[in-house]
């Protein structure tokens, strides 16, 4: 049997043959000018009126004509007298830009302009066009196309400093529009700017009605602003696609939180189950792209289908047809994600090239995909996902092979490819990435190298499980367990890699913001890429054949033992490098396995990380607790219950009827074992969704002074006072906040020490003053849950009256409201009260140890 060291050394030999084995050059530049022209035109259509876009397109074509005319002239002026002896003259650079490229660019620019004109014509008709032209108000029925994203802008009006400066932006597919008494159908996608928890909690596929306002006419797709919170509409019956995705998500829910989030994300781009802590760790290590389905997933699906057809004896055409059919089905499953569309069009063009007997050239295929997509949808040119996908693919095509060859001089081919591919993609994407986040993930490259072997495992196992789960009659549900378990293990390794490297000091290096940061990163990335290409050209250049003659005898050759010693030393070094890489992977695997099976800590209370909302668990007995509020997202609440080890909820408390405190109720419908529900609201009816989520569960409003003892927990209701029927016929948001159910909780630990909590809901200053008049000394506690997520309108009087040893704030990371407010933070600091925040610390367990409060991360 061959020794492993000999096998490893054999993989590193014959460096001089590597370039001979490499495929031919893929730099076909003929379609690049047309792709650049189409992309530039599509980008300008979003920001400029049509006449200025047409002028910019004409200017680009004129510059291209001038360049095509000047390049040959400059090349002839710089041409040498003749090539060196033994070499033929290489083709000049003008061959990469024939005159046909100028004609193709003109056609591409014209096609984008015509497509944009057609889109503008569709949106300028009917009630929608009238509202956009007049800047009026319109009522719409729409479907959420993309999840809300955070945006920031200077505050307008007399809003308090630091408040109302942020909101969310989302894409809506308009179905029906009403404007000034006229209504009609609409078939357009609009960008909507809004604020408020009702807008922030929308999910793709949700149907709503909303009142929107159109600002001054602007180029590009319609841009609207929300004038009121949206109202839900009954959703359509889930189609086949939704059923397939939901079946897979449910099947992975029991595989652990990391697998439940990453398996759907890395298989078909469903990222809703990824926890905030893991999402931040992946962002800090540059692994977020793994959960966005891209060209690698599409290529894997196409290749698997093609090889499956080949195993049955199919010919070339049948194999390509099977691959394209599988790719089309995969695109339908994932949805119209920009990177998926780019990869799918590239795959289709490459397959057509092979079917017609042509060689598929990567850069030409990428350029063709860009032209096709931007012509069909000009606004795609301005989407970050599309831009990053194109840049990453171009980086791999242009710089991947030179970087692989340069690294291959000292490391095995496999390791060279594993390092070169993510490095090339990141260098090309770096200027856009720092525009999105002004920081550089220092350990992004090693994180991607370590995760690269795991990605195809997760994807293949996920796809196998997906197919087995959807076999007729449910026969594959049991068979799907094996690939899903294997994929879950690989997903946990990816999560462990992200957490391990994100926890290393200096994982994120600050970078200048705005245009200076983009320019600086562009210069740095360009310098590195030029260095790599220059080194590759120098290495591949033939050695000179001319030299000087020296008289005398030739030097004696080195003995064979010398060369054997050098070869042995190289083998030892490379074996040591391989062992180090394997050791790192093994350590990450052990950490992931330990994290996945670590028992939950023995806690007295848990502050759940549910984003922009509240959810607190108060322990009553092992595996039992009281839940105060549910947060806005069912999946986030379910994850917290699972990690905390809670199997039975003796009591669920809904402090008031806002979505950031009741939106997680559907998670309780699946959790089961709920004893009773307490709620408070400024209206006459219970909070929305309570009856649907927990049918048959006793629910009532408690009254001030009521107490309940559950195990080691004693609850006392402090507010609100009973409300007369009809008193709040049309409560405002402030009325609802001030109607929050306020509780004093006393938890007695196993050592007999009691810790007191004050849970204040979203009380504002008026509600806080009323509480302090009636509750008296009962508000003096050890732990204070700061009201209204630390908003400024919660005031500071309740903080002074409580005089806590610890304050906690539950808020979403980079939330839309600026919570907690700097004024509240400053007051807590002046008062010497330490603060625990879910947006910074994630989910934490509060433990009483030797008369001290300890906060332990809940992993």
XYZ file of N, CA and C in Angstrom, residues 309-416:
324
model
N -28.305 11.531 -16.427
C -28.746 11.112 -17.763
C -27.658 10.326 -18.481
N -26.388 10.730 -18.269
C -25.285 10.030 -18.911
C -25.157 8.592 -18.398
N -25.454 8.387 -17.119
C -25.363 7.038 -16.557
C -26.399 6.090 -17.160
N -27.460 6.645 -17.740
C -28.471 5.812 -18.400
C -28.200 5.670 -19.899
N -27.029 6.110 -20.320
C -26.647 5.942 -21.714
C -27.136 7.032 -22.632
N -27.532 8.168 -22.130
C -28.022 9.251 -22.978
C -26.863 9.894 -23.729
N -27.183 10.502 -24.867
C -26.190 11.205 -25.656
C -25.970 12.615 -25.158
N -25.139 13.347 -25.927
C -24.794 14.697 -25.496
C -26.017 15.602 -25.441
N -26.848 15.565 -26.457
C -28.012 16.439 -26.480
C -28.978 16.102 -25.343
N -29.182 14.799 -25.110
C -30.092 14.416 -24.027
C -29.536 14.824 -22.671
N -28.219 14.692 -22.480
C -27.619 15.104 -21.203
C -27.763 16.611 -20.987
N -27.494 17.396 -22.021
C -27.634 18.846 -21.887
C -29.089 19.235 -21.651
N -30.005 18.558 -22.332
C -31.425 18.850 -22.123
C -31.851 18.523 -20.699
N -31.371 17.383 -20.167
C -31.696 17.029 -18.782
C -31.123 18.043 -17.808
N -29.898 18.480 -18.070
C -29.296 19.488 -17.195
C -30.058 20.793 -17.215
N -30.472 21.226 -18.413
C -31.232 22.473 -18.514
C -32.609 22.338 -17.871
N -33.235 21.184 -18.016
C -34.530 20.980 -17.364
C -34.411 21.036 -15.855
N -33.370 20.392 -15.306
C -33.156 20.456 -13.857
C -32.861 21.884 -13.414
N -32.091 22.622 -14.209
C -31.786 24.011 -13.872
C -33.052 24.865 -13.861
N -33.932 24.662 -14.845
C -35.180 25.417 -14.880
C -36.038 25.117 -13.651
N -36.125 23.827 -13.277
C -36.895 23.471 -12.080
C -36.292 24.096 -10.832
N -34.969 24.129 -10.760
C -34.303 24.722 -9.597
C -34.566 26.221 -9.532
N -34.545 26.898 -10.668
C -34.825 28.338 -10.681
C -36.255 28.601 -10.222
N -37.197 27.784 -10.644
C -38.575 27.948 -10.186
C -38.692 27.730 -8.682
N -37.910 26.789 -8.142
C -37.944 26.532 -6.705
C -37.361 27.697 -5.923
N -36.257 28.251 -6.389
C -35.564 29.306 -5.652
C -36.286 30.639 -5.816
N -36.743 30.940 -7.018
C -37.356 32.233 -7.264
C -36.414 33.129 -8.042
N -36.884 34.317 -8.433
C -36.106 35.195 -9.313
C -35.027 35.973 -8.568
N -34.134 35.270 -7.887
C -33.013 35.940 -7.235
C -32.020 36.397 -8.307
N -31.417 37.608 -8.177
C -30.529 38.106 -9.235
C -29.384 37.166 -9.565
N -28.724 36.612 -8.553
C -27.588 35.723 -8.829
C -28.050 34.435 -9.506
N -29.245 33.962 -9.156
C -29.767 32.752 -9.797
C -30.109 33.029 -11.256
N -30.721 34.171 -11.521
C -31.032 34.515 -12.910
C -29.761 34.610 -13.739
N -28.726 35.249 -13.181
C -27.460 35.360 -13.918
C -26.882 33.981 -14.216
N -26.846 33.123 -13.191
C -26.281 31.785 -13.381
C -27.126 30.954 -14.348
N -28.451 31.079 -14.267
C -29.319 30.292 -15.144
C -29.153 30.709 -16.604
N -29.085 32.009 -16.866
C -28.900 32.460 -18.245
C -27.532 32.047 -18.764
N -26.491 32.147 -17.910
C -25.165 31.686 -18.329
C -25.191 30.189 -18.664
N -25.846 29.409 -17.821
C -25.931 27.978 -18.092
C -26.663 27.681 -19.383
N -27.757 28.417 -19.633
C -28.484 28.211 -20.878
C -27.663 28.571 -22.101
N -26.942 29.689 -22.050
C -26.111 30.084 -23.187
C -24.963 29.103 -23.416
N -24.357 28.626 -22.298
C -23.274 27.655 -22.444
C -23.790 26.354 -23.065
N -24.976 25.922 -22.633
C -25.535 24.699 -23.203
C -25.844 24.869 -24.690
N -26.374 26.028 -25.068
C -26.638 26.265 -26.490
C -25.348 26.260 -27.298
N -24.267 26.808 -26.712
C -22.978 26.790 -27.408
C -22.501 25.363 -27.626
N -22.655 24.528 -26.597
C -22.230 23.135 -26.751
C -23.114 22.383 -27.732
N -24.412 22.668 -27.733
C -25.309 21.985 -28.660
C -25.002 22.345 -30.108
N -24.524 23.558 -30.349
C -24.189 23.980 -31.711
C -22.748 23.658 -32.080
N -22.041 22.946 -31.183
C -20.674 22.536 -31.493
C -19.640 23.593 -31.214
N -19.994 24.671 -30.518
C -19.035 25.718 -30.199
C -18.489 25.507 -28.787
N -17.333 26.075 -28.559
C -16.752 26.008 -27.221
C -17.348 27.122 -26.374
N -17.857 26.775 -25.212
C -18.440 27.774 -24.326
C -17.327 28.590 -23.669
N -17.248 29.881 -23.954
C -16.216 30.749 -23.399
C -16.821 31.524 -22.244
N -16.193 31.448 -21.075
C -16.826 31.930 -19.849
C -17.119 33.419 -19.897
N -16.128 34.243 -20.273
C -16.343 35.681 -20.230
C -17.381 36.111 -21.264
N -17.360 35.483 -22.431
C -18.384 35.797 -23.427
C -19.760 35.356 -22.942
N -19.831 34.197 -22.282
C -21.114 33.733 -21.752
C -21.622 34.658 -20.667
N -20.736 35.098 -19.782
C -21.131 36.041 -18.733
C -21.632 37.343 -19.342
N -20.924 37.854 -20.348
C -21.357 39.097 -20.999
C -22.717 38.916 -21.658
N -22.904 37.759 -22.322
C -24.211 37.513 -22.923
C -25.322 37.449 -21.906
N -25.055 36.834 -20.744
C -26.072 36.772 -19.698
C -26.418 38.164 -19.188
N -25.405 39.009 -19.011
C -25.659 40.384 -18.552
C -26.527 41.131 -19.559
N -26.209 40.993 -20.840
C -26.993 41.697 -21.872
C -28.444 41.235 -21.845
N -28.655 39.929 -21.812
C -30.016 39.399 -21.849
C -30.828 39.871 -20.648
N -30.257 39.767 -19.452
C -30.997 40.107 -18.238
C -31.285 41.603 -18.139
N -30.313 42.434 -18.489
C -30.529 43.878 -18.384
C -31.512 44.358 -19.444
N -31.497 43.733 -20.612
C -32.484 44.114 -21.624
C -33.892 43.747 -21.156
N -34.038 42.555 -20.569
C -35.353 42.135 -20.092
C -35.803 42.967 -18.906
N -34.883 43.289 -18.005
C -35.241 44.026 -16.792
C -34.153 45.055 -16.505
N -34.270 46.269 -17.044
C -33.208 47.268 -16.878
C -32.892 47.605 -15.418
N -33.903 47.586 -14.527
C -33.655 47.939 -13.124
C -32.745 46.945 -12.430
N -32.541 45.761 -13.017
C -31.666 44.764 -12.405
C -30.232 45.265 -12.313
N -29.846 46.176 -13.184
C -28.472 46.680 -13.193
C -28.128 47.431 -11.924
N -29.131 47.914 -11.188
C -28.872 48.680 -9.973
C -28.980 47.844 -8.708
N -29.267 46.534 -8.818
C -29.413 45.693 -7.638
C -28.057 45.139 -7.220
N -27.780 45.264 -5.908
C -26.474 44.848 -5.399
C -26.233 43.351 -5.624
N -27.278 42.539 -5.466
C -27.101 41.108 -5.658
C -26.634 40.773 -7.063
N -27.205 41.451 -8.056
C -26.807 41.217 -9.443
C -25.384 41.691 -9.694
N -25.056 42.873 -9.194
C -23.711 43.424 -9.402
C -22.661 42.530 -8.754
N -22.902 42.093 -7.515
C -21.936 41.241 -6.833
C -21.786 39.894 -7.534
N -22.887 39.341 -8.025
C -22.812 38.067 -8.727
C -21.983 38.180 -10.001
N -22.195 39.240 -10.763
C -21.444 39.429 -12.004
C -19.966 39.672 -11.698
N -19.671 40.510 -10.711
C -18.275 40.793 -10.382
C -17.553 39.542 -9.884
N -18.216 38.758 -9.039
C -17.579 37.550 -8.526
C -17.288 36.567 -9.662
N -18.246 36.411 -10.582
C -18.016 35.492 -11.710
C -16.904 36.008 -12.612
N -16.899 37.305 -12.890
C -15.827 37.872 -13.717
C -14.465 37.713 -13.043
N -14.421 37.885 -11.730
C -13.158 37.705 -11.023
C -12.640 36.289 -11.117
N -13.545 35.317 -11.000
C -13.124 33.909 -11.108
C -12.645 33.599 -12.512
N -13.344 34.133 -13.528
C -12.972 33.849 -14.918
C -11.646 34.510 -15.280
N -11.470 35.771 -14.896
C -10.298 36.530 -15.330
C -9.086 36.256 -14.449
N -9.286 36.280 -13.132
C -8.143 36.210 -12.212
C -8.000 34.870 -11.509
N -9.002 33.995 -11.603
C -8.931 32.733 -10.878
C -7.791 31.845 -11.342
N -7.623 31.684 -12.674
C -6.589 30.783 -13.168
C -5.184 31.346 -12.933
N -4.893 32.638 -13.210
C -3.552 33.146 -12.881
C -3.193 33.011 -11.405
N -4.156 33.298 -10.529
C -3.870 33.168 -9.111
C -3.659 31.708 -8.726
N -4.410 30.798 -9.353
C -4.215 29.373 -9.075
C -2.833 28.921 -9.518
N -2.399 29.360 -10.711
C -1.077 28.964 -11.199
C 0.029 29.512 -10.299
N -0.157 30.749 -9.846
C 0.886 31.346 -9.002
C 0.964 30.635 -7.653
N -0.201 30.346 -7.057
C -0.187 29.628 -5.787
C 0.265 28.185 -5.970
N 0.005 27.614 -7.154
C 0.334 26.216 -7.399
C 1.811 25.925 -7.441
N 2.659 26.949 -7.459
C 4.088 26.692 -7.437
C 4.566 26.156 -6.090
N 3.763 26.341 -5.042
C 4.214 25.896 -3.733
C 3.242 25.031 -2.973
N 1.999 24.914 -3.449
C 0.993 24.130 -2.725
C 0.307 23.205 -3.718
N -0.388 22.166 -3.251
C -1.100 21.269 -4.174
C -2.177 22.001 -4.969
N -2.527 21.409 -6.109
C -3.546 22.016 -6.970
C -4.856 22.235 -6.238
N -5.270 21.249 -5.448
C -6.550 21.357 -4.760
C -6.551 22.546 -3.820
N -5.487 22.710 -3.047
C -5.419 23.824 -2.108
C -5.283 25.149 -2.849
N -4.532 25.147 -3.966
C -4.394 26.381 -4.749
C -5.744 26.852 -5.278
